[in-house]
Coordinates of C-alpha atoms and ligand atoms in Angstrom, one line a residue:
M10 CA 89.5 100.8 64.6
S11 CA 87.6 99.2 61.7
G12 CA 87.1 95.4 62.0
R13 CA 87.7 95.5 65.8
E14 CA 85.9 92.6 67.5
N15 CA 83.5 93.0 70.4
F16 CA 81.6 90.8 72.8
A17 CA 78.3 89.6 71.3
G18 CA 76.2 91.1 74.1
A19 CA 76.0 92.3 77.7
V20 CA 75.9 88.8 79.1
G21 CA 79.1 87.8 77.3
A22 CA 80.8 91.0 78.5
V23 CA 79.8 90.3 82.2
M24 CA 80.9 86.6 81.9
A25 CA 84.3 87.7 80.6
M26 CA 84.8 90.4 83.2
A27 CA 83.6 88.1 86.0
G28 CA 85.9 85.4 84.6
S29 CA 88.8 87.8 84.8
A30 CA 87.9 88.8 88.4
I31 CA 87.2 85.3 89.7
G32 CA 90.5 83.5 90.0
L33 CA 93.3 82.4 92.3
G34 CA 92.5 85.6 94.2
N35 CA 89.2 84.1 95.3
I36 CA 90.1 80.5 96.0
W37 CA 93.8 80.7 96.9
R38 CA 94.3 84.2 98.3
F39 CA 91.0 85.2 99.9
P40 CA 90.6 82.3 102.3
Y41 CA 94.2 82.7 103.7
M42 CA 94.0 86.5 103.8
A43 CA 90.7 86.2 105.8
G44 CA 92.4 83.5 107.9
Q45 CA 95.3 85.7 108.7
N46 CA 93.4 88.9 109.3
G47 CA 90.5 88.1 111.7
G48 CA 88.0 86.1 109.6
A49 CA 84.6 87.8 109.4
A50 CA 85.9 91.2 110.4
F51 CA 88.2 91.1 107.4
I52 CA 85.4 90.0 105.2
I53 CA 83.2 93.0 106.3
I54 CA 85.9 95.5 105.6
Y55 CA 86.6 93.8 102.3
L56 CA 83.0 94.1 101.2
L57 CA 83.0 97.8 102.1
C58 CA 86.2 98.3 100.1
V59 CA 84.6 96.6 97.1
V60 CA 81.5 98.8 97.2
F61 CA 83.0 102.2 98.0
L62 CA 86.4 102.0 96.5
S63 CA 86.8 99.2 94.0
L64 CA 83.5 99.7 92.2
P65 CA 84.3 103.4 91.4
I66 CA 87.7 102.3 90.2
M67 CA 86.3 99.5 88.1
L68 CA 83.8 102.0 86.5
S69 CA 86.7 104.4 85.7
E70 CA 88.5 101.6 83.9
T71 CA 85.4 100.6 82.1
I72 CA 84.7 104.2 81.0
I73 CA 88.2 104.6 79.6
G74 CA 88.0 101.3 77.7
R75 CA 84.5 101.6 76.4
S76 CA 84.6 105.2 75.4
S77 CA 88.0 104.8 73.5
H78 CA 87.5 101.3 72.1
S79 CA 91.2 101.0 72.4
N80 CA 93.9 98.9 74.1
A81 CA 95.4 100.1 77.5
F82 CA 98.1 102.3 75.8
G83 CA 96.0 103.5 72.8
A84 CA 93.1 104.5 75.0
M85 CA 95.1 107.1 76.9
E86 CA 96.5 108.5 73.6
K87 CA 93.1 108.6 72.1
I88 CA 91.4 110.4 75.0
A89 CA 94.4 112.7 75.9
P90 CA 96.5 112.9 72.7
G91 CA 100.0 114.2 72.9
T92 CA 100.3 114.0 76.7
G93 CA 102.4 111.7 78.9
W94 CA 99.4 109.7 79.9
K95 CA 100.1 107.1 77.2
W96 CA 103.3 106.1 79.1
M97 CA 101.2 105.5 82.1
G98 CA 99.0 103.4 79.8
L99 CA 102.1 101.5 78.8
L100 CA 102.9 100.7 82.4
T101 CA 99.5 99.0 82.6
V102 CA 100.3 96.9 79.6
I103 CA 103.5 95.6 81.3
S104 CA 102.2 94.9 84.8
P105 CA 99.6 92.2 83.8
L106 CA 102.4 90.4 82.0
I107 CA 104.4 90.3 85.2
I108 CA 101.4 89.0 87.1
L109 CA 100.7 86.5 84.4
S110 CA 104.2 85.1 84.7
F111 CA 103.9 84.0 88.3
Y112 CA 100.2 83.4 88.1
S113 CA 100.8 80.8 85.4
V114 CA 103.2 79.1 87.8
V115 CA 100.5 78.8 90.5
G116 CA 98.0 77.8 87.8
G117 CA 100.6 75.1 86.8
W118 CA 100.8 73.8 90.4
S119 CA 97.0 73.4 90.4
I120 CA 97.3 71.3 87.2
G121 CA 100.1 69.3 88.9
F122 CA 98.0 68.7 92.0
A123 CA 94.9 67.8 90.0
V124 CA 96.9 65.1 88.3
K125 CA 98.7 64.1 91.5
S126 CA 95.5 63.7 93.3
L127 CA 94.4 61.0 90.8
Y128 CA 97.2 58.7 92.1
P129 CA 96.6 56.4 95.1
G130 CA 99.8 57.5 96.8
F131 CA 98.7 61.1 96.9
D132 CA 97.4 61.0 100.5
N133 CA 100.4 59.2 102.0
S134 CA 103.1 61.7 101.2
V135 CA 101.1 64.9 101.7
S136 CA 103.0 66.6 104.4
S137 CA 105.9 67.3 102.0
V138 CA 104.0 67.2 98.7
F139 CA 103.6 71.0 98.2
G140 CA 107.2 72.0 99.2
E141 CA 108.7 69.2 97.1
F142 CA 106.6 69.9 94.1
S143 CA 106.9 73.7 94.0
S144 CA 110.7 73.7 94.6
S145 CA 111.6 70.9 92.2
A146 CA 113.0 72.0 88.9
W147 CA 111.2 70.5 86.0
K148 CA 107.8 69.4 87.1
P149 CA 106.4 72.8 87.8
L150 CA 108.0 74.1 84.6
I151 CA 106.1 71.6 82.5
C152 CA 102.8 72.5 84.3
H153 CA 103.5 76.2 83.8
T154 CA 104.1 75.6 80.1
I155 CA 100.8 73.6 79.8
F156 CA 98.9 76.3 81.6
L157 CA 100.3 79.1 79.5
L158 CA 99.8 77.2 76.3
V159 CA 96.1 76.7 77.0
T160 CA 95.8 80.4 77.8
A161 CA 97.5 81.3 74.5
V162 CA 95.2 79.0 72.5
V163 CA 92.1 80.6 73.9
V164 CA 93.4 84.2 73.3
K165 CA 94.5 83.3 69.8
A166 CA 91.0 82.2 68.9
G167 CA 89.8 85.8 69.4
I168 CA 87.3 87.8 71.4
R169 CA 84.1 86.0 70.5
N170 CA 85.3 82.6 69.5
G171 CA 88.0 82.3 72.2
I172 CA 87.5 84.5 75.2
E173 CA 83.7 84.9 75.3
K174 CA 83.1 81.2 74.5
F175 CA 85.6 79.9 77.1
N176 CA 84.1 82.0 79.8
K177 CA 80.5 81.2 78.9
Y178 CA 81.0 77.5 79.5
S179 CA 83.6 77.5 82.2
L180 CA 82.2 80.0 84.6
P181 CA 78.9 78.2 85.3
L182 CA 80.8 74.9 85.6
L183 CA 83.1 76.6 88.1
F184 CA 80.2 77.8 90.3
V185 CA 78.7 74.3 90.3
L186 CA 82.1 72.8 91.3
I187 CA 82.8 75.2 94.1
V188 CA 79.2 74.9 95.5
L189 CA 79.6 71.1 95.6
I190 CA 82.9 71.4 97.4
A191 CA 81.4 73.8 99.9
V192 CA 78.5 71.5 100.6
Y193 CA 80.9 68.6 101.1
S194 CA 83.2 70.8 103.3
L195 CA 80.2 71.9 105.4
S196 CA 79.1 68.3 106.0
L197 CA 82.4 67.3 107.6
P198 CA 82.3 66.8 111.4
G199 CA 83.7 69.8 113.2
S200 CA 83.1 72.2 110.3
E201 CA 80.9 74.5 112.4
E202 CA 83.9 76.3 113.9
G203 CA 84.9 77.3 110.4
V204 CA 81.4 78.7 109.7
K205 CA 81.6 80.7 112.9
Y206 CA 85.0 82.0 111.9
L207 CA 83.5 83.3 108.7
V208 CA 80.4 84.9 110.1
K209 CA 81.3 86.1 113.6
P210 CA 83.5 89.2 113.3
D211 CA 86.3 89.8 115.8
F212 CA 87.1 93.5 115.4
S213 CA 89.8 93.4 118.1
Q214 CA 92.2 92.0 115.5
V215 CA 91.6 94.9 113.0
T216 CA 94.4 97.4 112.4
S217 CA 95.2 99.8 109.6
K218 CA 97.1 97.0 108.1
T219 CA 93.9 95.0 107.9
V220 CA 92.3 97.8 105.9
A221 CA 95.3 98.0 103.6
Y222 CA 95.3 94.2 103.0
A223 CA 91.5 94.3 102.4
M224 CA 91.9 97.0 99.8
G225 CA 94.8 95.2 98.1
Q226 CA 92.8 92.0 98.1
S227 CA 89.8 93.8 96.5
F228 CA 92.0 95.3 93.8
F229 CA 93.6 91.9 93.0
S230 CA 90.4 90.1 93.1
L231 CA 88.6 92.5 90.8
S232 CA 91.6 92.7 88.4
L233 CA 91.9 96.4 88.9
G234 CA 94.7 98.8 87.9
V235 CA 96.4 96.6 85.3
G236 CA 94.5 97.3 82.1
T237 CA 92.5 94.1 82.0
I238 CA 89.1 95.6 82.8
L239 CA 90.0 98.5 80.5
T240 CA 90.8 96.1 77.6
Y241 CA 87.8 93.9 78.1
S242 CA 85.6 97.0 78.3
S243 CA 86.9 98.2 75.0
Y244 CA 85.0 95.2 73.5
I245 CA 81.7 96.2 75.1
K246 CA 79.1 97.6 72.8
K247 CA 77.9 101.2 73.1
D248 CA 74.4 100.4 74.2
T249 CA 75.5 98.1 77.1
D250 CA 74.8 99.5 80.6
I251 CA 78.3 99.7 82.2
L252 CA 77.1 100.2 85.7
K253 CA 75.1 97.0 85.6
A254 CA 78.0 95.2 84.0
S255 CA 80.6 96.4 86.6
A256 CA 78.2 95.9 89.5
S257 CA 77.4 92.4 88.4
T258 CA 81.0 91.6 88.0
A259 CA 81.8 92.8 91.5
A260 CA 78.8 90.9 92.9
F261 CA 79.8 87.6 91.2
D262 CA 83.3 88.0 92.4
M263 CA 82.2 88.6 96.0
L264 CA 79.8 85.7 95.9
F265 CA 82.4 83.4 94.6
A266 CA 85.0 84.5 97.2
L267 CA 82.4 83.8 99.9
I268 CA 81.5 80.4 98.6
A269 CA 85.2 79.6 98.3
G270 CA 85.6 80.7 101.9
F271 CA 82.9 78.2 102.8
A272 CA 84.6 75.5 100.8
V273 CA 88.0 76.0 102.4
M274 CA 87.5 77.2 106.0
P275 CA 85.0 74.6 107.4
A276 CA 87.4 71.9 106.1
V277 CA 90.4 73.7 107.6
F278 CA 88.6 73.7 111.0
A279 CA 87.3 70.2 110.6
A280 CA 90.8 69.0 110.3
G281 CA 92.0 71.2 113.2
I282 CA 94.4 73.2 111.2
E283 CA 95.5 76.8 111.8
P284 CA 93.4 79.1 109.6
G285 CA 96.3 81.7 109.2
A286 CA 98.6 79.1 107.5
G287 CA 99.4 81.6 104.7
P288 CA 99.8 81.2 100.9
G289 CA 100.3 77.4 101.2
L290 CA 96.8 77.0 102.8
I291 CA 95.0 75.4 99.9
F292 CA 98.0 73.4 98.6
E293 CA 99.4 72.3 102.0
T294 CA 96.3 72.2 104.2
L295 CA 93.7 70.8 101.9
P296 CA 95.7 67.7 101.0
F297 CA 95.7 67.0 104.8
I298 CA 92.0 67.2 104.8
F299 CA 91.7 64.8 101.9
V300 CA 93.9 62.4 103.9
K301 CA 91.5 62.6 106.8
M302 CA 88.6 62.0 104.5
S303 CA 90.2 59.1 103.0
A304 CA 89.8 57.3 106.3
I305 CA 86.1 57.5 105.6
S306 CA 86.1 56.9 101.9
P307 CA 89.3 56.9 99.8
V308 CA 87.5 57.1 96.5
L309 CA 85.5 60.1 97.6
S310 CA 88.6 61.9 98.9
H311 CA 90.2 61.5 95.4
I312 CA 87.2 62.7 93.6
V313 CA 86.9 65.8 95.8
A314 CA 90.6 66.5 95.5
V315 CA 90.5 66.3 91.7
L316 CA 87.4 68.5 91.5
F317 CA 88.9 71.0 93.8
F318 CA 92.1 71.4 92.0
L319 CA 90.3 71.3 88.6
S320 CA 88.2 74.3 89.8
I321 CA 91.3 76.2 90.7
V322 CA 92.7 75.5 87.2
I323 CA 89.6 76.8 85.5
A324 CA 89.3 79.9 87.7
A325 CA 93.0 80.6 87.0
L326 CA 92.6 80.2 83.3
T327 CA 89.7 82.6 83.0
S328 CA 91.9 85.2 84.7
S329 CA 95.1 84.5 82.9
I330 CA 93.3 84.9 79.6
S331 CA 92.3 88.4 80.5
M332 CA 95.9 89.3 81.4
Y333 CA 97.2 87.8 78.2
E334 CA 94.7 89.8 76.1
V335 CA 96.0 93.2 77.4
G336 CA 99.4 92.7 75.8
T337 CA 97.9 91.0 72.7
A338 CA 95.5 93.9 72.0
Y339 CA 98.4 96.4 72.5
L340 CA 100.7 94.6 70.0
V341 CA 98.0 94.1 67.4
E342 CA 96.7 97.7 67.6
E343 CA 99.9 99.7 68.3
K344 CA 102.6 97.5 66.7
H345 CA 100.4 96.3 63.9
M346 CA 101.3 92.6 64.5
S347 CA 99.0 89.8 63.4
R348 CA 97.1 88.3 66.3
N349 CA 99.1 85.1 66.0
K350 CA 102.4 86.9 66.2
A351 CA 101.3 89.0 69.1
V352 CA 100.2 85.8 71.0
A353 CA 103.6 84.3 70.3
V354 CA 105.5 87.3 71.6
I355 CA 103.5 87.5 74.8
F356 CA 104.0 83.7 75.2
A357 CA 107.8 84.1 74.9
F358 CA 107.9 86.9 77.5
T359 CA 105.7 85.4 80.1
W360 CA 107.0 81.9 79.6
I361 CA 110.6 83.0 80.3
L362 CA 109.7 85.2 83.3
G363 CA 107.5 82.4 84.6
I364 CA 110.4 80.0 84.4
L365 CA 112.5 82.3 86.5
C366 CA 109.7 82.7 89.0
S367 CA 109.3 79.0 89.3
L368 CA 113.0 78.2 89.6
S369 CA 113.4 81.0 92.2
L370 CA 111.4 78.8 94.6
G371 CA 114.0 76.0 94.2
P372 CA 117.3 75.8 92.3
L373 CA 117.5 79.6 91.8
S374 CA 116.5 80.6 95.3
G375 CA 119.8 82.4 95.7
L376 CA 118.9 84.9 93.1
K377 CA 117.5 87.9 94.9
I378 CA 116.0 91.2 93.8
A379 CA 115.5 93.7 96.7
G380 CA 116.0 90.9 99.1
L381 CA 113.2 88.8 97.6
C382 CA 113.3 85.8 95.3
V383 CA 112.0 86.5 91.7
F384 CA 108.6 85.0 92.4
D385 CA 108.0 87.1 95.6
F386 CA 109.5 90.2 93.9
C387 CA 107.0 90.0 91.0
D388 CA 104.1 89.3 93.4
V389 CA 105.0 92.2 95.8
L390 CA 105.9 94.6 92.9
T391 CA 102.6 94.1 91.2
S392 CA 100.1 93.5 94.1
N393 CA 101.5 96.2 96.4
Y394 CA 102.7 98.8 94.0
L395 CA 101.8 98.5 90.3
M396 CA 98.1 97.6 90.9
T397 CA 97.6 100.4 93.4
F398 CA 99.4 102.9 91.2
G399 CA 97.5 101.8 88.1
A400 CA 94.2 102.1 90.0
L401 CA 95.1 105.6 91.1
L402 CA 96.0 106.5 87.6
Y403 CA 92.7 105.5 86.2
V404 CA 90.5 107.4 88.8
V405 CA 92.6 110.5 88.4
F406 CA 92.4 110.2 84.6
V407 CA 88.6 109.9 84.7
G408 CA 88.0 112.3 87.5
W409 CA 90.4 115.1 86.5
K410 CA 91.6 114.6 82.9
M411 CA 88.5 113.5 81.0
K412 CA 85.8 116.0 80.5
R413 CA 82.9 115.5 82.9
Q414 CA 80.5 115.6 79.9
T415 CA 82.3 112.7 78.2
V416 CA 82.3 110.6 81.4
W417 CA 78.6 111.4 81.9
E418 CA 77.8 110.4 78.2
D419 CA 79.5 107.1 78.6
F420 CA 78.2 106.3 82.1
T421 CA 74.6 107.0 81.2
N422 CA 74.7 105.9 77.5
G423 CA 73.8 109.5 76.5
G424 CA 71.3 109.9 79.3
R425 CA 69.4 106.8 78.4
Q426 CA 70.0 104.8 81.6
D427 CA 67.7 106.4 84.2
I428 CA 69.4 104.8 87.3
N429 CA 72.8 105.8 86.0
V430 CA 71.7 109.4 85.6
K431 CA 70.7 109.4 89.3
V432 CA 73.8 107.8 90.7
F433 CA 76.2 109.7 88.5
K434 CA 76.8 112.5 91.0
P435 CA 77.7 110.4 94.0
L436 CA 79.8 108.0 91.9
Y437 CA 81.6 110.8 90.2
F438 CA 82.4 112.2 93.7
L439 CA 83.8 108.9 94.8
I440 CA 85.9 108.7 91.6
R441 CA 87.2 112.3 91.8
Y442 CA 87.9 112.7 95.5
V443 CA 87.4 109.7 97.7
A444 CA 89.1 107.0 95.7
P445 CA 92.3 109.0 94.9
I446 CA 92.8 110.1 98.5
V447 CA 92.2 106.6 100.0
V448 CA 94.3 104.9 97.4
I449 CA 97.2 107.4 98.1
L450 CA 96.9 106.8 101.8
I451 CA 97.0 103.0 101.4
F452 CA 99.8 103.2 98.9
L453 CA 101.9 105.1 101.5
S454 CA 101.0 102.7 104.2
N455 CA 102.0 99.8 101.9
L456 CA 105.5 101.4 101.8
T457 CA 105.7 100.9 105.6
L458 CA 104.1 97.5 105.9
Ligands
LIG517 N1 91.4 88.8 89.6 C1 92.2 87.7 89.4 C2 92.1 86.8 90.6 O1 91.3 87.0 91.5 C3 93.7 88.1 89.3 C4 94.0 89.1 88.3 C5 94.7 90.2 88.6 C6 93.5 89.0 87.0 C7 95.0 91.2 87.6 C8 93.7 90.0 86.0 C9 94.5 91.0 86.4 O2 92.7 85.8 90.7

């Protein structure tokens, strides 16, 4: 498309992709998933999943996006015109919007908690703070609205001036914040147990479920199967090395998840709290820790609490922006809307669905879909089914539908990247055979979880 924007360079592209990958998945989901599934053993399996499964999938998405320079729907039509693949592409335009809806609610909680932790009374009422806050009617709605509005403003500003710029400044800040929190957490008395938990594997707890969860977590954390990496890759220039870009993204994401683990787990053990506390871990557990700390220094406990929730907000924003862009690019390029109008349409959809998700944890808890409240339904539908299905779709498309020569051209930049020429064969094998088989097996096992 003429006049289509792109990222200024390889660094901008990696920052944006890493921004998409690093998010609530790393700070909120990773520590509690590791906590519930055997600590270090889960982490080792997770790392193997990232390298042998998620990286080939990520490359597939990158190849589709970069070689077509199109949105998630248009890319399929451009590469395989007149086939049903575009409808599969459309599915991956819709799924990130569903994720964005509940993601924005959790992003909103983080804003709410960052503000709450400024107040002196924050540490007295902790035990019920999270439940009260997330199930109340209007407070989380206001926070969800603010979170979504900030996302919309960045996306509206465009690829270079909005998305690239935001990621360029916020990602380094995020790393600094999380390292500071980890250092603080590690300095707490009793934190050694948490470190042990993260580095000493206990394989006796590992089951096939652990592997399924580790794979699901790596898909979620790397933003796979829902068109975000595809859409961002469509803004990557032709001469950028996509293996380097994808591998760096995965490496940053893993590094961040590990540091977040060291920020959360030592504090959890220092406070003597059960590591498998589940999704409420960082919202319910950490405030307890801040209370404990306030016995030592109330001011410090407030500062750490604010910084911690602020870092969650930033991490969530860099991800929500990428989800928002998938739908925006689709509406602009396929429905010929102006960028402003497209941003407004996406806002309306995700704002309303987000309101339903939020209310479903409180006043609307009686409204059930397949036995689940709206929030949980959207989460399970996307994390367990749509993401896995989308990931399968992308590897099958690259491995079986696209011509090998086209894939080779794109992967090696026309044979100009020496290392990529060398690793093409094994990676293509992973994309064509290993990834689809493993993803299908896990998909089936998800049905029985
Ligand atoms: N990867 C993001 C995280 O770790 C979540 C995400 C999922 C972002 C799907 C975009 C698309 O929080």
